[in-house]
Amino acid sequence: MLPGLAGLAVLTAPGITGEVRLSGVVLVVVASVLWSLGSFSASKLSLPDNPFTGSGYQMLA
């Protein structure tokens, strides 16, 4: 959890001028949307019997 929160801080932290980079905020929003789509799709798709194989597929995607 902590590395993930640190990544969010890096992507959305304001710079020296105090402005937040739009690209970081967009990346966070897109990642959230894709994660939710993947979670929704996982219940509809047939997954491998081996949980390690399923985790590997998720990491590759």
GROMACS .gro file of C-alpha atoms in nm:
model
   61
    1MET     CA    1   0.000   0.000   0.000
    2LEU     CA    2   0.273   0.246   0.089
    3PRO     CA    3   0.452   0.228  -0.249
    4GLY     CA    4   0.117   0.283  -0.421
    5LEU     CA    5   0.043   0.588  -0.209
    6ALA     CA    6   0.393   0.718  -0.275
    7GLY     CA    7   0.331   0.678  -0.649
    8LEU     CA    8   0.008   0.877  -0.619
    9ALA     CA    9   0.197   1.150  -0.437
   10VAL     CA   10   0.460   1.164  -0.711
   11LEU     CA   11   0.202   1.177  -0.989
   12THR     CA   12  -0.022   1.439  -0.832
   13ALA     CA   13   0.216   1.646  -0.618
   14PRO     CA   14   0.236   2.013  -0.701
   15GLY     CA   15   0.563   2.135  -0.842
   16ILE     CA   16   0.771   2.426  -0.715
   17THR     CA   17   0.518   2.672  -0.856
   18GLY     CA   18   0.229   2.501  -0.675
   19GLU     CA   19   0.060   2.383  -0.994
   20VAL     CA   20  -0.057   2.024  -1.017
   21ARG     CA   21   0.047   1.849  -1.338
   22LEU     CA   22  -0.258   1.751  -1.538
   23SER     CA   23  -0.083   1.445  -1.682
   24GLY     CA   24  -0.040   1.291  -1.336
   25VAL     CA   25  -0.402   1.345  -1.243
   26VAL     CA   26  -0.520   1.202  -1.576
   27LEU     CA   27  -0.301   0.893  -1.527
   28VAL     CA   28  -0.451   0.832  -1.183
   29VAL     CA   29  -0.808   0.867  -1.313
   30VAL     CA   30  -0.743   0.642  -1.616
   31ALA     CA   31  -0.581   0.379  -1.394
   32SER     CA   32  -0.883   0.381  -1.162
   33VAL     CA   33  -1.126   0.342  -1.451
   34LEU     CA   34  -0.926   0.057  -1.605
   35TRP     CA   35  -0.899  -0.122  -1.270
   36SER     CA   36  -1.275  -0.101  -1.221
   37LEU     CA   37  -1.338  -0.231  -1.574
   38GLY     CA   38  -1.100  -0.521  -1.509
   39SER     CA   39  -1.270  -0.605  -1.180
   40PHE     CA   40  -1.611  -0.601  -1.349
   41SER     CA   41  -1.489  -0.810  -1.643
   42ALA     CA   42  -1.322  -1.069  -1.418
   43SER     CA   43  -1.660  -1.183  -1.290
   44LYS     CA   44  -1.786  -1.236  -1.646
   45LEU     CA   45  -1.477  -1.403  -1.801
   46SER     CA   46  -1.360  -1.758  -1.754
   47LEU     CA   47  -1.036  -1.748  -1.558
   48PRO     CA   48  -0.767  -2.018  -1.535
   49ASP     CA   49  -0.798  -2.275  -1.258
   50ASN     CA   50  -0.454  -2.188  -1.125
   51PRO     CA   51  -0.473  -1.859  -0.928
   52PHE     CA   52  -0.104  -1.785  -0.995
   53THR     CA   53  -0.165  -1.799  -1.370
   54GLY     CA   54  -0.458  -1.560  -1.334
   55SER     CA   55  -0.243  -1.321  -1.130
   56GLY     CA   56   0.029  -1.342  -1.394
   57TYR     CA   57  -0.216  -1.251  -1.669
   58GLN     CA   58  -0.336  -0.953  -1.467
   59MET     CA   59   0.019  -0.830  -1.410
   60LEU     CA   60   0.105  -0.863  -1.777
   61ALA     CA   61  -0.206  -0.667  -1.876
   0.00000   0.00000   0.00000
